[in-house]
Short mmCIF file of C-alpha atoms and ligand atoms in Angstrom, two decimals:
data_model
loop_
_atom_site.label_atom_id
_atom_site.label_comp_id
_atom_site.label_asym_id
_atom_site.label_seq_id
_atom_site.Cartn_x
_atom_site.Cartn_y
_atom_site.Cartn_z
CA UNK A 1 163.42 81.30 139.63
CA UNK A 2 165.93 80.75 136.91
CA UNK A 3 169.29 82.49 136.69
CA UNK A 4 168.30 83.11 133.08
CA UNK A 5 164.98 84.60 134.12
CA UNK A 6 165.31 87.99 132.36
CA UNK A 7 166.26 86.40 129.06
CA UNK A 8 163.95 83.53 129.84
CA UNK A 9 160.73 85.46 130.20
CA UNK A 10 161.20 87.28 126.91
CA UNK A 11 162.26 84.08 125.18
CA UNK A 12 159.42 82.12 126.73
CA UNK A 13 156.85 84.35 125.07
CA UNK A 14 158.56 83.78 121.72
CA UNK A 15 157.89 80.03 121.73
CA UNK A 16 154.72 79.74 119.68
CA UNK A 17 154.57 77.07 116.97
CA UNK A 18 151.07 78.32 116.10
CA UNK A 19 152.37 81.70 115.01
CA UNK A 20 152.56 82.03 111.21
CA UNK A 21 156.21 81.94 110.27
CA UNK A 22 157.46 79.97 113.30
CA UNK A 23 157.17 76.68 111.39
CA UNK A 24 159.23 77.95 108.46
CA UNK A 25 162.38 78.14 110.56
CA UNK A 26 162.00 77.30 114.24
CA UNK A 27 165.73 76.49 114.43
CA UNK A 28 167.02 80.06 114.79
CA UNK A 29 164.71 80.49 117.78
CA UNK A 30 165.84 77.16 119.27
CA UNK A 31 169.51 78.19 118.89
CA UNK A 32 168.88 81.39 120.84
CA UNK A 33 167.02 79.47 123.54
CA UNK A 34 169.87 76.94 123.85
CA UNK A 35 172.35 79.77 124.35
CA UNK A 36 170.33 82.01 126.65
CA UNK A 37 167.97 79.76 128.64
CA UNK A 38 168.07 76.04 127.78
CA UNK A 39 165.19 75.48 130.23
CA UNK A 40 162.73 78.29 129.71
CA UNK A 41 159.15 78.96 130.86
CA UNK A 42 156.39 79.57 128.31
CA UNK A 43 153.55 81.59 129.87
CA UNK A 44 151.37 80.92 126.83
CA UNK A 45 151.38 77.14 127.29
CA UNK A 46 152.31 76.98 130.96
CA UNK A 47 155.21 74.63 130.31
CA UNK A 48 158.98 74.74 130.37
CA UNK A 49 160.60 74.07 127.05
CA UNK A 50 163.99 72.41 127.11
CA UNK A 51 166.36 73.01 124.21
CA UNK A 52 169.82 71.88 125.45
CA UNK A 53 171.04 68.41 124.52
CA UNK A 54 172.65 67.73 127.92
CA UNK A 55 169.43 68.67 129.77
CA UNK A 56 167.39 66.42 127.46
CA UNK A 57 169.77 63.52 128.07
CA UNK A 58 169.47 64.06 131.83
CA UNK A 59 165.66 64.14 131.68
CA UNK A 60 165.15 61.14 129.40
CA UNK A 61 167.48 59.00 131.51
CA UNK A 62 165.58 59.76 134.69
CA UNK A 63 161.91 58.75 134.36
CA UNK A 64 161.56 58.69 138.18
CA UNK A 65 161.89 62.49 138.32
CA UNK A 66 160.58 63.21 134.82
CA UNK A 67 157.40 61.24 134.25
CA UNK A 68 155.67 60.42 130.95
CA UNK A 69 152.34 59.55 132.57
CA UNK A 70 150.65 62.76 131.40
CA UNK A 71 152.19 62.70 127.93
CA UNK A 72 148.94 62.17 126.05
CA UNK A 73 147.01 64.92 127.81
CA UNK A 74 145.94 67.73 125.43
CA UNK A 75 148.42 70.58 125.83
CA UNK A 76 145.55 73.09 125.67
CA UNK A 77 142.98 71.57 128.05
CA UNK A 78 139.62 70.47 126.65
CA UNK A 79 136.55 72.53 127.55
CA UNK A 80 134.16 70.88 130.10
CA UNK A 81 131.65 70.15 127.32
CA UNK A 82 134.28 68.30 125.31
CA UNK A 83 135.45 66.41 128.42
CA UNK A 84 131.86 65.33 129.13
CA UNK A 85 131.44 64.09 125.56
CA UNK A 86 134.74 62.19 125.72
CA UNK A 87 133.51 60.34 128.81
CA UNK A 88 130.89 58.63 126.63
CA UNK A 89 133.57 56.55 124.92
CA UNK A 90 137.20 55.48 125.25
CA UNK A 91 139.37 58.20 126.75
CA UNK A 92 142.45 57.75 124.60
CA UNK A 93 144.08 60.77 126.24
CA UNK A 94 144.14 59.38 129.77
CA UNK A 95 144.28 55.60 129.38
CA UNK A 96 147.84 54.49 129.98
CA UNK A 97 149.74 52.56 127.35
CA UNK A 98 153.38 52.62 126.29
CA UNK A 99 154.24 56.23 125.49
CA UNK A 100 152.43 57.67 128.53
CA UNK A 101 153.76 55.29 131.13
CA UNK A 102 156.75 55.04 133.49
CA UNK A 103 158.89 52.13 134.67
CA UNK A 104 158.29 49.54 135.99
CA UNK A 105 155.01 49.17 134.04
CA UNK A 106 156.48 50.87 130.98
CA UNK A 107 159.35 48.36 130.96
CA UNK A 108 156.97 45.39 130.85
CA UNK A 109 154.68 46.87 128.20
CA UNK A 110 157.71 47.93 126.18
CA UNK A 111 159.10 44.37 126.18
CA UNK A 112 155.97 43.24 124.31
CA UNK A 113 156.25 45.98 121.70
CA UNK A 114 159.99 45.47 121.30
CA UNK A 115 159.36 41.84 120.30
CA UNK A 116 157.24 43.01 117.37
CA UNK A 117 159.77 45.64 116.27
CA UNK A 118 163.19 43.97 116.55
CA UNK A 119 165.43 44.83 113.59
CA UNK A 120 165.36 41.12 112.61
CA UNK A 121 161.56 40.94 112.52
CA UNK A 122 161.32 44.25 110.73
CA UNK A 123 163.88 43.08 108.15
CA UNK A 124 161.36 40.38 107.20
CA UNK A 125 159.00 43.17 106.13
CA UNK A 126 161.47 44.50 103.58
CA UNK A 127 159.84 42.75 100.56
CA UNK A 128 156.42 44.11 101.57
CA UNK A 129 157.77 47.66 102.01
CA UNK A 130 159.54 47.43 98.64
CA UNK A 131 156.39 46.11 96.95
CA UNK A 132 154.24 48.96 98.34
CA UNK A 133 156.87 51.53 97.25
CA UNK A 134 157.12 50.03 93.76
CA UNK A 135 153.36 49.98 93.43
CA UNK A 136 153.22 53.70 94.30
CA UNK A 137 156.01 54.57 91.87
CA UNK A 138 154.36 52.44 89.13
CA UNK A 139 151.33 54.69 89.50
CA UNK A 140 153.22 57.91 88.79
CA UNK A 141 156.35 57.06 86.81
CA UNK A 142 154.87 58.08 83.43
CA UNK A 143 153.71 61.48 84.69
CA UNK A 144 157.09 63.22 84.82
CA UNK A 145 156.01 65.07 87.97
CA UNK A 146 154.29 64.50 91.32
CA UNK A 147 153.72 65.81 94.79
CA UNK A 148 155.93 63.41 96.73
CA UNK A 149 154.20 64.17 100.04
CA UNK A 150 150.72 63.22 98.79
CA UNK A 151 151.81 60.50 96.40
CA UNK A 152 154.59 58.71 98.28
CA UNK A 153 155.53 60.00 101.73
CA UNK A 154 151.93 59.77 102.95
CA UNK A 155 150.63 56.53 101.36
CA UNK A 156 153.77 54.40 101.95
CA UNK A 157 153.94 54.44 105.77
CA UNK A 158 150.17 54.47 106.24
CA UNK A 159 149.78 51.35 104.09
CA UNK A 160 152.66 49.60 105.83
CA UNK A 161 151.43 50.25 109.39
CA UNK A 162 147.85 49.58 108.23
CA UNK A 163 148.88 46.17 106.83
CA UNK A 164 150.82 45.37 110.01
CA UNK A 165 147.81 46.19 112.19
CA UNK A 166 145.38 44.40 109.86
CA UNK A 167 143.41 47.51 108.81
CA UNK A 168 141.66 47.18 105.43
CA UNK A 169 143.18 49.57 102.85
CA UNK A 170 139.73 51.04 102.12
CA UNK A 171 139.49 52.25 105.73
CA UNK A 172 142.81 54.13 105.74
CA UNK A 173 141.43 57.56 104.69
CA UNK A 174 138.93 57.40 107.55
CA UNK A 175 141.69 56.34 109.95
CA UNK A 176 143.76 59.30 108.76
CA UNK A 177 140.86 61.69 109.44
CA UNK A 178 140.48 60.29 112.99
CA UNK A 179 144.23 60.53 113.49
CA UNK A 180 144.00 64.23 112.63
CA UNK A 181 141.22 64.57 115.23
CA UNK A 182 143.53 63.00 117.79
CA UNK A 183 146.57 65.12 116.89
CA UNK A 184 144.66 68.39 116.70
CA UNK A 185 143.11 67.79 120.10
CA UNK A 186 146.46 66.79 121.58
CA UNK A 187 148.68 69.52 120.20
CA UNK A 188 146.47 71.93 118.26
CA UNK A 189 144.73 75.18 119.03
CA UNK A 190 141.30 75.28 117.38
CA UNK A 191 137.98 76.95 118.32
CA UNK A 192 135.79 75.06 120.84
CA UNK A 193 133.15 73.95 118.27
CA UNK A 194 135.84 72.42 116.07
CA UNK A 195 137.28 70.63 119.11
CA UNK A 196 133.84 69.17 119.90
CA UNK A 197 133.58 67.78 116.36
CA UNK A 198 137.00 66.25 116.79
CA UNK A 199 135.96 64.60 120.07
CA UNK A 200 133.05 63.03 118.15
CA UNK A 201 135.67 61.72 115.72
CA UNK A 202 137.63 60.21 118.63
CA UNK A 203 134.49 58.43 119.88
CA UNK A 204 133.90 56.94 116.42
CA UNK A 205 137.59 55.96 116.23
CA UNK A 206 137.26 54.16 119.58
CA UNK A 207 134.20 52.23 118.37
CA UNK A 208 136.01 51.21 115.19
CA UNK A 209 139.02 49.90 117.17
CA UNK A 210 136.73 48.13 119.64
CA UNK A 211 135.03 46.27 116.77
CA UNK A 212 138.43 45.19 115.42
CA UNK A 213 139.52 43.99 118.86
CA UNK A 214 136.33 41.97 119.36
CA UNK A 215 136.71 40.45 115.93
CA UNK A 216 140.33 39.41 116.69
CA UNK A 217 139.23 37.86 120.00
CA UNK A 218 136.81 35.66 117.99
CA UNK A 219 139.18 34.94 115.11
CA UNK A 220 142.85 35.74 115.67
CA UNK A 221 145.03 36.71 112.70
CA UNK A 222 148.71 37.26 112.08
CA UNK A 223 148.71 41.00 112.80
CA UNK A 224 149.69 43.52 115.49
CA UNK A 225 146.09 43.95 116.66
CA UNK A 226 145.85 40.23 117.44
CA UNK A 227 149.28 40.41 119.13
CA UNK A 228 147.95 43.12 121.46
CA UNK A 229 144.79 41.10 122.16
CA UNK A 230 146.84 38.01 123.02
CA UNK A 231 149.59 39.82 124.97
CA UNK A 232 149.96 39.21 128.71
CA UNK A 233 151.75 41.50 131.17
CA UNK A 234 152.32 39.72 134.50
CA UNK A 235 149.72 37.16 133.42
CA UNK A 236 147.08 39.79 132.67
CA UNK A 237 145.60 40.79 129.31
CA UNK A 238 145.26 44.41 128.28
CA UNK A 239 141.73 45.81 128.69
CA UNK A 240 139.82 46.87 125.57
CA UNK A 241 140.38 50.53 126.52
CA UNK A 242 144.14 49.92 126.77
CA UNK A 243 144.27 48.20 123.39
CA UNK A 244 142.24 51.01 121.81
CA UNK A 245 144.73 53.54 123.20
CA UNK A 246 147.68 51.51 121.91
CA UNK A 247 146.12 51.14 118.47
CA UNK A 248 145.57 54.90 118.24
CA UNK A 249 149.17 55.62 119.25
CA UNK A 250 150.71 52.92 117.09
CA UNK A 251 148.80 54.08 114.04
CA UNK A 252 149.67 57.77 114.41
CA UNK A 253 153.27 57.10 115.45
CA UNK A 254 153.57 54.59 112.64
CA UNK A 255 152.73 56.91 109.78
CA UNK A 256 152.54 60.66 110.44
CA UNK A 257 156.14 60.77 111.70
CA UNK A 258 157.50 58.78 108.78
CA UNK A 259 155.49 60.81 106.25
CA UNK A 260 157.11 63.97 107.60
CA UNK A 261 160.54 62.31 107.73
CA UNK A 262 160.38 61.06 104.14
CA UNK A 263 159.15 64.36 102.70
CA UNK A 264 161.72 66.50 104.48
CA UNK A 265 164.68 64.13 103.91
CA UNK A 266 163.92 63.98 100.18
CA UNK A 267 163.59 67.76 100.07
CA UNK A 268 167.03 68.30 101.62
CA UNK A 269 168.58 65.71 99.31
CA UNK A 270 167.10 67.29 96.19
CA UNK A 271 168.27 70.72 97.31
CA UNK A 272 171.82 69.35 96.98
CA UNK A 273 171.46 67.74 93.58
CA UNK A 274 175.07 66.52 93.50
CA UNK A 275 174.47 64.63 96.77
CA UNK A 276 171.30 63.08 95.33
CA UNK A 277 173.16 61.96 92.22
CA UNK A 278 176.06 60.62 94.32
CA UNK A 279 173.71 58.37 96.29
CA UNK A 280 173.51 56.00 93.34
CA UNK A 281 177.12 54.90 93.74
CA UNK A 282 177.00 53.89 97.41
CA UNK A 283 174.04 51.82 98.65
CA UNK A 284 175.12 52.33 102.29
CA UNK A 285 174.37 56.03 102.00
CA UNK A 286 170.57 55.73 101.63
CA UNK A 287 170.08 54.91 105.29
CA UNK A 288 172.59 57.57 106.36
CA UNK A 289 170.71 60.11 104.23
CA UNK A 290 167.36 59.26 105.80
CA UNK A 291 168.89 59.33 109.28
CA UNK A 292 170.43 62.75 108.68
CA UNK A 293 167.02 63.93 107.50
CA UNK A 294 165.51 62.81 110.82
CA UNK A 295 168.24 64.71 112.70
CA UNK A 296 168.13 67.83 110.56
CA UNK A 297 164.34 68.28 110.35
CA UNK A 298 163.15 66.43 113.48
CA UNK A 299 159.68 65.31 112.30
CA UNK A 300 158.84 64.90 116.00
CA UNK A 301 159.86 68.32 117.29
CA UNK A 302 158.92 67.92 120.95
CA UNK A 303 157.69 65.46 123.58
CA UNK A 304 156.41 66.26 127.07
CA UNK A 305 157.41 65.16 130.58
CA UNK A 306 156.17 66.16 134.07
CA UNK A 307 158.39 66.60 137.14
CA UNK A 308 157.56 64.34 140.09
CA UNK A 309 159.61 66.46 142.54
CA UNK A 310 161.33 69.87 142.73
CA UNK A 311 164.23 69.95 140.27
CA UNK A 312 167.18 72.22 139.40
CA UNK A 313 167.84 71.99 135.70
CA UNK A 314 169.73 74.08 133.16
CA UNK A 315 169.83 77.07 135.52
CA UNK A 316 166.11 76.94 136.28
CA UNK A 317 164.28 75.83 139.45
CA UNK A 318 161.22 73.77 138.60
CA UNK A 319 158.44 72.94 141.07
CA UNK A 320 156.94 69.46 141.45
CA UNK A 321 154.31 68.90 138.75
CA UNK A 322 156.01 71.25 136.25
CA UNK A 323 155.18 70.41 132.66
CA UNK A 324 158.19 70.16 130.36
CA UNK A 325 158.42 70.12 126.60
CA UNK A 326 161.58 68.41 125.41
CA UNK A 327 162.49 70.04 122.12
CA UNK A 328 164.33 67.16 120.42
CA UNK A 329 164.53 69.37 117.32
CA UNK A 330 166.67 71.85 119.27
CA UNK A 331 168.93 69.15 120.74
CA UNK A 332 169.44 67.90 117.18
CA UNK A 333 171.08 71.23 116.30
CA UNK A 334 173.16 71.49 119.49
CA UNK A 335 176.69 72.48 118.54
CA UNK A 336 178.15 70.72 121.59
CA UNK A 337 177.03 67.41 120.04
CA UNK A 338 177.05 67.98 116.27
CA UNK A 339 179.69 69.67 114.16
CA UNK A 340 178.13 72.34 111.91
CA UNK A 341 174.67 71.30 113.10
CA UNK A 342 172.81 73.52 110.63
CA UNK A 343 174.38 71.70 107.71
CA UNK A 344 172.55 68.75 106.13
CA UNK A 345 175.44 66.31 105.85
CA UNK A 346 174.75 62.69 105.01
CA UNK A 347 178.34 61.70 105.80
CA UNK A 348 178.34 62.46 109.51
CA UNK A 349 180.52 60.19 111.60
CA UNK A 350 177.88 59.45 114.21
CA UNK A 351 174.56 59.54 112.38
CA UNK A 352 172.81 57.42 114.99
CA UNK A 353 173.52 59.64 117.97
CA UNK A 354 170.79 62.16 117.17
CA UNK A 355 167.61 62.87 119.15
CA UNK A 356 165.12 62.54 116.30
CA UNK A 357 163.88 59.20 117.63
CA UNK A 358 164.00 60.44 121.21
CA UNK A 359 166.42 59.25 123.89
CA UNK A 360 166.43 57.05 126.98
CA UNK A 361 163.68 54.62 128.00
CA UNK A 362 161.09 55.94 125.51
CA UNK A 363 163.46 55.80 122.52
CA UNK A 364 161.28 55.15 119.45
CA UNK A 365 160.29 51.50 119.38
CA UNK A 366 159.36 51.85 115.68
CA UNK A 367 162.76 53.21 114.58
CA UNK A 368 163.75 49.97 112.78
CA UNK A 369 160.55 50.18 110.72
CA UNK A 370 160.95 53.89 109.95
CA UNK A 371 164.56 53.25 108.87
CA UNK A 372 163.59 50.48 106.49
CA UNK A 373 160.82 52.59 104.95
CA UNK A 374 163.13 55.59 104.58
CA UNK A 375 165.99 53.63 103.06
CA UNK A 376 163.80 51.74 100.59
CA UNK A 377 161.83 54.79 99.50
CA UNK A 378 165.04 56.68 98.71
CA UNK A 379 166.59 53.66 96.97
CA UNK A 380 163.54 53.11 94.76
CA UNK A 381 163.19 56.80 93.85
CA UNK A 382 166.88 57.09 93.01
CA UNK A 383 166.74 53.96 90.84
CA UNK A 384 163.44 54.54 89.06
CA UNK A 385 163.02 58.28 88.52
CA UNK A 386 165.97 59.51 86.49
CA UNK A 387 167.06 63.07 87.06
CA UNK A 388 164.59 63.61 89.91
CA UNK A 389 164.57 67.30 90.87
CA UNK A 390 162.53 69.89 92.77
CA UNK A 391 159.83 71.68 90.79
CA UNK A 392 161.05 75.11 89.67
CA UNK A 393 160.24 77.93 92.13
CA UNK A 394 159.22 75.51 94.88
CA UNK A 395 158.88 77.33 98.20
CA UNK A 396 158.57 74.97 101.17
CA UNK A 397 155.56 75.36 103.46
CA UNK A 398 155.30 73.43 106.69
CA UNK A 399 152.49 72.01 108.78
CA UNK A 400 153.35 72.25 112.45
CA UNK A 401 151.62 71.61 115.74
CA UNK A 402 153.20 71.30 119.17
CA UNK A 403 154.64 67.91 118.30
CA UNK A 404 155.04 67.31 114.57
CA UNK A 405 156.49 69.32 111.69
CA UNK A 406 156.47 68.33 108.03
CA UNK A 407 156.14 69.65 104.50
CA UNK A 408 152.66 70.37 103.16
CA UNK A 409 153.77 69.48 99.62
CA UNK A 410 156.89 68.42 97.75
CA UNK A 411 156.41 69.02 94.01
CA UNK A 412 159.11 67.29 91.93
CA UNK A 413 159.87 66.57 88.27
CA UNK A 414 161.79 63.85 86.44
CA UNK A 415 162.43 62.75 82.88
CA UNK A 416 159.49 60.48 82.15
CA UNK A 417 160.24 57.34 80.08
C1 HEM B 501 160.91 58.84 111.22
C2 HEM B 501 159.88 58.35 111.89
C3 HEM B 501 159.73 58.43 113.38
C4 HEM B 501 160.14 59.39 114.24
C5 HEM B 501 160.88 60.69 113.93
C6 HEM B 501 159.75 58.96 115.57
C7 HEM B 501 160.04 59.66 116.73
C8 HEM B 501 159.79 59.21 118.01
C9 HEM B 501 160.19 59.88 119.22
C10 HEM B 501 160.93 61.20 119.29
C11 HEM B 501 159.80 59.12 120.28
C12 HEM B 501 160.09 59.40 121.75
C13 HEM B 501 158.87 59.80 122.55
C14 HEM B 501 159.21 60.33 123.93
O1 HEM B 501 160.35 60.71 124.19
O2 HEM B 501 158.29 60.42 124.76
C15 HEM B 501 159.11 57.97 119.73
C16 HEM B 501 158.52 56.97 120.48
C17 HEM B 501 157.70 56.00 119.92
N1 HEM B 501 157.54 55.72 118.59
FE1 HEM B 501 158.40 56.67 117.05
N2 HEM B 501 159.09 57.78 115.48
C18 HEM B 501 159.06 57.41 114.16
C19 HEM B 501 158.49 56.27 113.64
C20 HEM B 501 157.75 55.35 114.35
C21 HEM B 501 157.09 54.19 113.81
C22 HEM B 501 157.16 53.76 112.35
C23 HEM B 501 156.42 53.60 114.86
C24 HEM B 501 155.57 52.38 114.91
C25 HEM B 501 155.27 51.59 113.98
C26 HEM B 501 156.69 54.39 116.04
C27 HEM B 501 156.20 54.10 117.30
C28 HEM B 501 156.63 54.72 118.46
C29 HEM B 501 156.15 54.32 119.79
C30 HEM B 501 155.11 53.24 120.09
C31 HEM B 501 156.85 55.13 120.70
C32 HEM B 501 156.75 55.09 122.24
C33 HEM B 501 157.90 54.30 122.78
C34 HEM B 501 157.92 54.29 124.30
O3 HEM B 501 157.27 55.12 124.93
O4 HEM B 501 158.63 53.42 124.87
N3 HEM B 501 157.50 55.42 115.71
N4 HEM B 501 159.13 58.04 118.36
#
């Protein structure tokens, strides 16, 4: 086994994002894991979690040995009853799309998505993103206080990705509920009856997406759903099941991550009130501040991979078929890459070299969109809410599953006009 096996087995049992308290500060645990066993087995989840930056770079650059094909498989397997129910509709956990695919297919599918998300195309969305942000701030500016998670960080990205995909605004709360079903089945740990209810949600979600796809086949529009319907890879269209899977992933990846990123970045900025005030004088800093928030908090904490062969890595010997959990959040605090990694510092020299958007061939295709949303949200808040500050006595509480981590609430105050 691993040369770190003694430390590793004790450490491995300590990795439990479901344990109360873990979510408050997982970073101290990650730091210990990086030092003692950067590739460490978790008996609870039957996977190896990887915390060292150099190991994560090696893995993400080598999809032939570290496959993403099983990336959307629930970490805690579904019970047979739930599996049987899932078979009655679209199996969004097994159908292959972009995130759960390997080259060469991944490369071809990715080329299609990249076209929709080039920085130039995304820059064209800036007026829309600004309008949505202004509309949200208009709705709260007179109040002198708000929960910025519920009132900005959540509605902004969900409306933007909803508009891009052509989802009516009135349907967004339902889409959010189905997204929760998906995420809790994928990375959560709930009782079997609750999981069955969530599978029913997934079936309804699939039917909703199918109806949208059929409608776009009859009457195409200028939206991402139509783009997926019309896309061809090697002359072939995606099947309905593939488009459903891609819609589910695009929608969740397009909002939940950015909600968590916006809430946590704003929190860290408001904790350093002089930094928040200083942002006003240098427009270039808004993006750097958002980017540092993504590094520091890592809204996407982990992503899986599976070995396709026996591998020696970080002092551990892994068998073929070993499940890995790449802890990007741990790599983002690796002192061999970042100076004073536990400091939130918006003036880092290399803000773009972090792991918050992943690394290698699966690097986040939506990063240009997330960056524009983050920059504009911070710009608008800084300009329109004078003296924005954290609510007195605010104690952060985090929602965390095996993949995502974000603030439950962010109560703030400002001097209302
Ligand atoms: C701050 C916000 C975001 C964060 C922190 C984030 C993080 C990530 C990470 C870590 C990965 C790598 C997955 C892996 O290694 O397997 C990824 C991939 C991906 N992200 Fe994001 N993301 C964000 C926003 C977005 C947005 C806005 C979209 C879409 C509109 C999006 C769509 C995707 C997709 C489709 C992939 C899969 C890419 C591939 O497999 O080639 N993300 N993201």
